[in-house]
């Protein structure tokens, strides 16, 4: 269908909203104090008064009576709130086992959702699918075994691969930067396929193979990150080669100086002896 990419963008947006609600609810129900939706809405009202700039253009909260009515914009505004001016900071992400990984995951989900919400052509929808795939990878790092179970991550990985396939992301993408977009899409899709079975495996298998999965995930990142690492590695190699050459030159110089010094000593000794 000619407008299949619009349906993909809508599906990504819907899935990101679902993930955002799941994350916020998990954080909210694992903090001290009241865990109801009403308490959350009261907290948002208070924060709107304390930090009107940060909570500017927030969706209207009137009539929100269930978690299902919350979207990514609202959920991530709460989760990523720096709370610098809060009277009683909650620090929801800071109370997790891996705060930095959790923050990266939330930012990645928000980025994918925003891209999907504003997608108006095939290239934008494909970019949203790529960002969604990267968001699932970040979610695995930040929330595996906590807010998201192993089988749930496996389902999201399969959805990520489906979105990429429907956008044709495994093929070169005609965009303003085809040299960058196509490798990134292809590597993201291969990354999804290689980890789909890992996402659906048992918890014990995940622990035993965790190091190999992390290594695989890092090595199959986006095309731009891989290219940057290759460039950095090349620069490091050249720098090490120059350092070795300098050390070799210094060694040769020292040897020559030592030979000269020994020769002078022998000559002086011979003159004194005569």
mmCIF file of C-alpha atoms in Angstrom:
data_model
loop_
_atom_site.group_PDB
_atom_site.id
_atom_site.type_symbol
_atom_site.label_atom_id
_atom_site.label_comp_id
_atom_site.label_asym_id
_atom_site.label_seq_id
_atom_site.Cartn_x
_atom_site.Cartn_y
_atom_site.Cartn_z
ATOM 1 C CA UNK A 1 0.000 0.000 0.000
ATOM 2 C CA UNK A 2 1.294 3.471 -0.957
ATOM 3 C CA UNK A 3 0.788 4.903 2.549
ATOM 4 C CA UNK A 4 2.082 1.924 4.484
ATOM 5 C CA UNK A 5 4.823 4.108 5.969
ATOM 6 C CA UNK A 6 2.169 6.304 7.629
ATOM 7 C CA UNK A 7 0.687 3.226 9.312
ATOM 8 C CA UNK A 8 4.174 2.197 10.475
ATOM 9 C CA UNK A 9 4.738 5.651 11.981
ATOM 10 C CA UNK A 10 1.376 5.445 13.766
ATOM 11 C CA UNK A 11 2.195 1.964 15.104
ATOM 12 C CA UNK A 12 5.587 3.156 16.389
ATOM 13 C CA UNK A 13 3.945 6.110 18.126
ATOM 14 C CA UNK A 14 1.358 3.811 19.745
ATOM 15 C CA UNK A 15 4.010 1.326 20.907
ATOM 16 C CA UNK A 16 6.167 4.110 22.359
ATOM 17 C CA UNK A 17 3.159 5.379 24.320
ATOM 18 C CA UNK A 18 2.605 1.862 25.664
ATOM 19 C CA UNK A 19 6.262 1.544 26.709
ATOM 20 C CA UNK A 20 6.244 5.002 28.313
ATOM 21 C CA UNK A 21 3.189 4.178 30.405
ATOM 22 C CA UNK A 22 4.781 0.924 31.495
ATOM 23 C CA UNK A 23 7.999 2.653 32.572
ATOM 24 C CA UNK A 24 6.295 5.497 34.425
ATOM 25 C CA UNK A 25 3.918 3.159 36.224
ATOM 26 C CA UNK A 26 6.776 0.866 37.252
ATOM 27 C CA UNK A 27 8.792 3.780 38.628
ATOM 28 C CA UNK A 28 5.753 5.317 40.330
ATOM 29 C CA UNK A 29 4.686 2.081 42.001
ATOM 30 C CA UNK A 30 8.228 1.338 43.233
ATOM 31 C CA UNK A 31 8.768 4.689 44.948
ATOM 32 C CA UNK A 32 7.912 5.399 48.594
ATOM 33 C CA UNK A 33 4.491 6.850 49.295
ATOM 34 C CA UNK A 34 1.179 6.856 47.418
ATOM 35 C CA UNK A 35 1.078 4.888 44.148
ATOM 36 C CA UNK A 36 -2.307 5.819 42.666
ATOM 37 C CA UNK A 37 -2.896 7.641 39.392
ATOM 38 C CA UNK A 38 -4.528 10.439 41.352
ATOM 39 C CA UNK A 39 -1.340 10.922 43.366
ATOM 40 C CA UNK A 40 0.636 11.111 40.119
ATOM 41 C CA UNK A 41 -1.699 13.765 38.683
ATOM 42 C CA UNK A 42 -1.446 15.741 41.935
ATOM 43 C CA UNK A 43 2.348 15.550 41.673
ATOM 44 C CA UNK A 44 2.205 16.878 38.094
ATOM 45 C CA UNK A 45 -0.041 19.784 39.154
ATOM 46 C CA UNK A 46 2.441 20.710 41.894
ATOM 47 C CA UNK A 47 5.387 20.513 39.512
ATOM 48 C CA UNK A 48 3.527 22.680 36.974
ATOM 49 C CA UNK A 49 3.402 25.413 39.597
ATOM 50 C CA UNK A 50 7.001 24.918 40.728
ATOM 51 C CA UNK A 51 8.489 24.672 37.237
ATOM 52 C CA UNK A 52 6.114 26.295 34.703
ATOM 53 C CA UNK A 53 8.807 26.495 32.002
ATOM 54 C CA UNK A 54 9.644 22.794 32.110
ATOM 55 C CA UNK A 55 5.967 21.773 32.152
ATOM 56 C CA UNK A 56 4.964 24.268 29.454
ATOM 57 C CA UNK A 57 2.653 22.958 26.694
ATOM 58 C CA UNK A 58 1.807 19.843 28.668
ATOM 59 C CA UNK A 59 -1.284 17.941 27.446
ATOM 60 C CA UNK A 60 -4.462 18.794 29.341
ATOM 61 C CA UNK A 61 -4.844 16.558 32.390
ATOM 62 C CA UNK A 62 -8.599 17.110 32.752
ATOM 63 C CA UNK A 63 -10.542 13.899 32.445
ATOM 64 C CA UNK A 64 -7.526 11.609 32.821
ATOM 65 C CA UNK A 65 -8.897 8.713 34.848
ATOM 66 C CA UNK A 66 -6.711 5.780 33.768
ATOM 67 C CA UNK A 67 -3.084 5.013 32.987
ATOM 68 C CA UNK A 68 -4.128 4.164 29.419
ATOM 69 C CA UNK A 69 -4.850 7.853 28.806
ATOM 70 C CA UNK A 70 -1.224 8.880 29.402
ATOM 71 C CA UNK A 71 1.069 9.320 26.412
ATOM 72 C CA UNK A 72 4.824 9.496 25.924
ATOM 73 C CA UNK A 73 4.934 13.308 26.160
ATOM 74 C CA UNK A 74 3.391 13.288 29.632
ATOM 75 C CA UNK A 75 5.178 10.176 30.923
ATOM 76 C CA UNK A 76 8.654 11.239 29.830
ATOM 77 C CA UNK A 77 8.131 14.776 31.118
ATOM 78 C CA UNK A 78 7.691 13.267 34.579
ATOM 79 C CA UNK A 79 10.447 10.667 34.312
ATOM 80 C CA UNK A 80 13.056 13.072 32.893
ATOM 81 C CA UNK A 81 12.147 15.951 35.209
ATOM 82 C CA UNK A 82 15.453 17.343 36.631
ATOM 83 C CA UNK A 83 13.512 18.567 39.718
ATOM 84 C CA UNK A 84 16.097 21.256 40.476
ATOM 85 C CA UNK A 85 13.382 23.562 41.792
ATOM 86 C CA UNK A 86 11.177 20.857 43.368
ATOM 87 C CA UNK A 87 10.201 21.216 47.011
ATOM 88 C CA UNK A 88 10.138 17.415 47.396
ATOM 89 C CA UNK A 89 12.213 15.785 44.621
ATOM 90 C CA UNK A 90 11.265 12.215 43.729
ATOM 91 C CA UNK A 91 14.277 11.399 41.525
ATOM 92 C CA UNK A 92 12.446 8.462 39.963
ATOM 93 C CA UNK A 93 15.268 7.489 37.606
ATOM 94 C CA UNK A 94 17.915 8.044 40.275
ATOM 95 C CA UNK A 95 16.331 5.381 42.456
ATOM 96 C CA UNK A 96 16.941 2.670 39.846
ATOM 97 C CA UNK A 97 19.880 0.266 39.722
ATOM 98 C CA UNK A 98 21.290 1.894 36.568
ATOM 99 C CA UNK A 99 20.123 5.556 36.494
ATOM 100 C CA UNK A 100 22.217 6.556 33.464
ATOM 101 C CA UNK A 101 21.013 3.599 31.385
ATOM 102 C CA UNK A 102 17.410 4.297 32.422
ATOM 103 C CA UNK A 103 17.734 7.957 31.386
ATOM 104 C CA UNK A 104 19.222 6.976 28.005
ATOM 105 C CA UNK A 105 16.367 4.539 27.433
ATOM 106 C CA UNK A 106 13.716 7.153 28.251
ATOM 107 C CA UNK A 107 15.333 9.688 25.938
ATOM 108 C CA UNK A 108 15.548 7.084 23.164
ATOM 109 C CA UNK A 109 11.854 6.178 23.472
ATOM 110 C CA UNK A 110 10.887 9.850 23.441
ATOM 111 C CA UNK A 111 13.037 10.500 20.344
ATOM 112 C CA UNK A 112 11.488 7.570 18.453
ATOM 113 C CA UNK A 113 7.969 8.661 19.383
ATOM 114 C CA UNK A 114 8.568 12.275 18.347
ATOM 115 C CA UNK A 115 10.027 11.172 15.007
ATOM 116 C CA UNK A 116 7.029 8.902 14.359
ATOM 117 C CA UNK A 117 4.514 11.557 15.410
ATOM 118 C CA UNK A 118 5.912 14.033 12.860
ATOM 119 C CA UNK A 119 6.640 11.552 10.054
ATOM 120 C CA UNK A 120 5.092 12.771 6.800
ATOM 121 C CA UNK A 121 7.072 10.780 4.250
ATOM 122 C CA UNK A 122 8.759 7.418 3.775
ATOM 123 C CA UNK A 123 12.205 8.633 4.864
ATOM 124 C CA UNK A 124 10.904 10.072 8.140
ATOM 125 C CA UNK A 125 8.944 6.898 8.899
ATOM 126 C CA UNK A 126 12.054 4.815 8.225
ATOM 127 C CA UNK A 127 14.082 7.033 10.534
ATOM 128 C CA UNK A 128 11.425 6.508 13.217
ATOM 129 C CA UNK A 129 11.737 2.731 12.757
ATOM 130 C CA UNK A 130 15.520 2.956 13.135
ATOM 131 C CA UNK A 131 15.197 5.077 16.276
ATOM 132 C CA UNK A 132 12.640 2.643 17.687
ATOM 133 C CA UNK A 133 15.055 -0.245 17.163
ATOM 134 C CA UNK A 134 17.777 1.690 18.997
ATOM 135 C CA UNK A 135 15.295 2.522 21.763
ATOM 136 C CA UNK A 136 14.601 -1.181 22.362
ATOM 137 C CA UNK A 137 18.342 -1.803 22.655
ATOM 138 C CA UNK A 138 18.552 1.000 25.237
ATOM 139 C CA UNK A 139 15.563 -0.425 27.103
ATOM 140 C CA UNK A 140 17.292 -3.789 27.351
ATOM 141 C CA UNK A 141 20.311 -2.120 28.947
ATOM 142 C CA UNK A 142 18.280 -0.022 31.377
ATOM 143 C CA UNK A 143 15.225 -2.119 32.262
ATOM 144 C CA UNK A 144 15.820 -5.802 31.476
ATOM 145 C CA UNK A 145 14.511 -7.875 34.373
ATOM 146 C CA UNK A 146 12.882 -4.898 36.101
ATOM 147 C CA UNK A 147 10.208 -2.858 34.336
ATOM 148 C CA UNK A 148 10.424 -5.145 31.290
ATOM 149 C CA UNK A 149 10.560 -8.930 31.418
ATOM 150 C CA UNK A 150 12.592 -11.031 29.003
ATOM 151 C CA UNK A 151 9.603 -12.137 26.930
ATOM 152 C CA UNK A 152 8.333 -8.545 26.702
ATOM 153 C CA UNK A 153 11.685 -7.350 25.362
ATOM 154 C CA UNK A 154 11.572 -10.183 22.832
ATOM 155 C CA UNK A 155 8.160 -8.970 21.631
ATOM 156 C CA UNK A 156 9.439 -5.415 21.238
ATOM 157 C CA UNK A 157 12.470 -6.640 19.295
ATOM 158 C CA UNK A 158 10.154 -8.475 16.913
ATOM 159 C CA UNK A 159 8.052 -5.336 16.507
ATOM 160 C CA UNK A 160 11.212 -3.326 15.765
ATOM 161 C CA UNK A 161 12.197 -5.765 13.026
ATOM 162 C CA UNK A 162 8.670 -5.670 11.610
ATOM 163 C CA UNK A 163 8.706 -1.858 11.432
ATOM 164 C CA UNK A 164 12.075 -1.891 9.677
ATOM 165 C CA UNK A 165 10.873 -4.510 7.187
ATOM 166 C CA UNK A 166 7.658 -2.615 6.405
ATOM 167 C CA UNK A 167 9.660 0.542 5.719
ATOM 168 C CA UNK A 168 12.168 -1.347 3.579
ATOM 169 C CA UNK A 169 14.960 -0.188 5.860
ATOM 170 C CA UNK A 170 17.165 -3.122 4.796
ATOM 171 C CA UNK A 171 17.490 -1.482 1.393
ATOM 172 C CA UNK A 172 19.256 1.822 0.563
ATOM 173 C CA UNK A 173 17.157 4.811 1.597
ATOM 174 C CA UNK A 174 16.825 7.768 -0.765
ATOM 175 C CA UNK A 175 17.461 10.744 1.501
ATOM 176 C CA UNK A 176 19.645 13.805 1.856
ATOM 177 C CA UNK A 177 22.447 11.590 3.212
ATOM 178 C CA UNK A 178 22.144 8.135 1.579
ATOM 179 C CA UNK A 179 25.707 7.196 2.479
ATOM 180 C CA UNK A 180 24.827 7.474 6.180
ATOM 181 C CA UNK A 181 21.175 6.361 6.286
ATOM 182 C CA UNK A 182 21.464 3.097 4.339
ATOM 183 C CA UNK A 183 24.319 1.548 6.372
ATOM 184 C CA UNK A 184 22.602 2.637 9.556
ATOM 185 C CA UNK A 185 19.297 1.045 8.569
ATOM 186 C CA UNK A 186 20.933 -2.192 7.427
ATOM 187 C CA UNK A 187 23.046 -2.524 10.552
ATOM 188 C CA UNK A 188 20.073 -1.742 12.792
ATOM 189 C CA UNK A 189 17.978 -4.441 11.119
ATOM 190 C CA UNK A 190 20.806 -6.966 11.387
ATOM 191 C CA UNK A 191 21.228 -5.992 15.028
ATOM 192 C CA UNK A 192 17.528 -6.651 15.645
ATOM 193 C CA UNK A 193 17.615 -10.060 13.937
ATOM 194 C CA UNK A 194 20.692 -11.185 15.842
ATOM 195 C CA UNK A 195 19.184 -10.316 19.205
ATOM 196 C CA UNK A 196 15.600 -11.370 18.680
ATOM 197 C CA UNK A 197 16.238 -14.886 19.898
ATOM 198 C CA UNK A 198 18.334 -13.534 22.777
ATOM 199 C CA UNK A 199 15.414 -11.346 23.871
ATOM 200 C CA UNK A 200 13.086 -14.365 23.994
ATOM 201 C CA UNK A 201 15.462 -16.690 25.835
ATOM 202 C CA UNK A 202 15.161 -17.652 29.510
ATOM 203 C CA UNK A 203 16.502 -15.489 32.338
ATOM 204 C CA UNK A 204 19.292 -17.878 33.217
ATOM 205 C CA UNK A 205 20.504 -18.058 29.633
ATOM 206 C CA UNK A 206 20.539 -14.265 29.481
ATOM 207 C CA UNK A 207 22.764 -14.102 32.576
ATOM 208 C CA UNK A 208 25.186 -16.703 31.224
ATOM 209 C CA UNK A 209 25.394 -15.047 27.831
ATOM 210 C CA UNK A 210 25.124 -11.443 29.011
ATOM 211 C CA UNK A 211 28.704 -10.528 28.210
ATOM 212 C CA UNK A 212 28.505 -11.913 24.677
ATOM 213 C CA UNK A 213 25.172 -10.164 24.028
ATOM 214 C CA UNK A 214 26.538 -6.832 25.251
ATOM 215 C CA UNK A 215 29.608 -7.265 23.063
ATOM 216 C CA UNK A 216 27.425 -8.111 20.069
ATOM 217 C CA UNK A 217 25.171 -5.133 20.740
ATOM 218 C CA UNK A 218 28.073 -2.719 20.960
ATOM 219 C CA UNK A 219 29.694 -4.087 17.811
ATOM 220 C CA UNK A 220 26.460 -3.898 15.788
ATOM 221 C CA UNK A 221 25.484 -0.348 16.638
ATOM 222 C CA UNK A 222 24.481 2.312 14.142
ATOM 223 C CA UNK A 223 26.614 2.969 11.068
ATOM 224 C CA UNK A 224 27.720 6.399 12.243
ATOM 225 C CA UNK A 225 28.906 5.125 15.623
ATOM 226 C CA UNK A 226 30.796 2.224 13.995
ATOM 227 C CA UNK A 227 32.396 4.620 11.535
ATOM 228 C CA UNK A 228 33.445 6.933 14.376
ATOM 229 C CA UNK A 229 34.971 4.025 16.271
ATOM 230 C CA UNK A 230 36.877 2.913 13.155
ATOM 231 C CA UNK A 231 38.181 6.428 12.616
ATOM 232 C CA UNK A 232 39.168 6.680 16.267
ATOM 233 C CA UNK A 233 40.896 3.290 16.090
ATOM 234 C CA UNK A 234 42.760 4.367 12.939
ATOM 235 C CA UNK A 235 43.909 7.565 14.590
ATOM 236 C CA UNK A 236 45.014 5.649 17.687
ATOM 237 C CA UNK A 237 46.944 3.178 15.512
ATOM 238 C CA UNK A 238 48.742 5.975 13.711
ATOM 239 C CA UNK A 239 49.530 7.678 17.016
ATOM 240 C CA UNK A 240 50.921 4.439 18.461
ATOM 241 C CA UNK A 241 53.033 3.936 15.320
ATOM 242 C CA UNK A 242 54.475 7.417 15.645
ATOM 243 C CA UNK A 243 55.239 6.843 19.319
ATOM 244 C CA UNK A 244 57.018 3.562 18.500
ATOM 245 C CA UNK A 245 59.051 5.318 15.793
ATOM 246 C CA UNK A 246 60.050 8.062 18.212
ATOM 247 C CA UNK A 247 61.089 5.495 20.814
ATOM 248 C CA UNK A 248 63.132 3.599 18.188
ATOM 249 C CA UNK A 249 64.862 6.800 17.067
ATOM 250 C CA UNK A 250 65.611 7.710 20.666
ATOM 251 C CA UNK A 251 67.077 4.260 21.309
ATOM 252 C CA UNK A 252 69.355 4.495 18.255
ATOM 253 C CA UNK A 253 70.554 7.934 19.353
ATOM 254 C CA UNK A 254 71.349 6.699 22.856
ATOM 255 C CA UNK A 255 73.302 3.750 21.458
ATOM 256 C CA UNK A 256 75.357 6.052 19.210
ATOM 257 C CA UNK A 257 76.079 8.395 22.111
ATOM 258 C CA UNK A 258 77.168 5.429 24.246
ATOM 259 C CA UNK A 259 79.522 4.170 21.526
ATOM 260 C CA UNK A 260 81.001 7.686 21.148
ATOM 261 C CA UNK A 261 81.501 7.994 24.892
ATOM 262 C CA UNK A 262 83.228 4.605 25.109
ATOM 263 C CA UNK A 263 85.488 5.532 22.190
ATOM 264 C CA UNK A 264 86.508 8.781 23.865
ATOM 265 C CA UNK A 265 87.268 6.968 27.123
ATOM 266 C CA UNK A 266 89.447 4.407 25.344
ATOM 267 C CA UNK A 267 91.291 7.117 23.455
ATOM 268 C CA UNK A 268 91.941 9.066 26.652
ATOM 269 C CA UNK A 269 93.164 5.949 28.413
ATOM 270 C CA UNK A 270 95.559 5.108 25.580
ATOM 271 C CA UNK A 271 97.019 8.641 25.537
ATOM 272 C CA UNK A 272 97.583 8.563 29.299
ATOM 273 C CA UNK A 273 99.195 5.110 29.112
ATOM 274 C CA UNK A 274 101.678 6.232 26.442
#
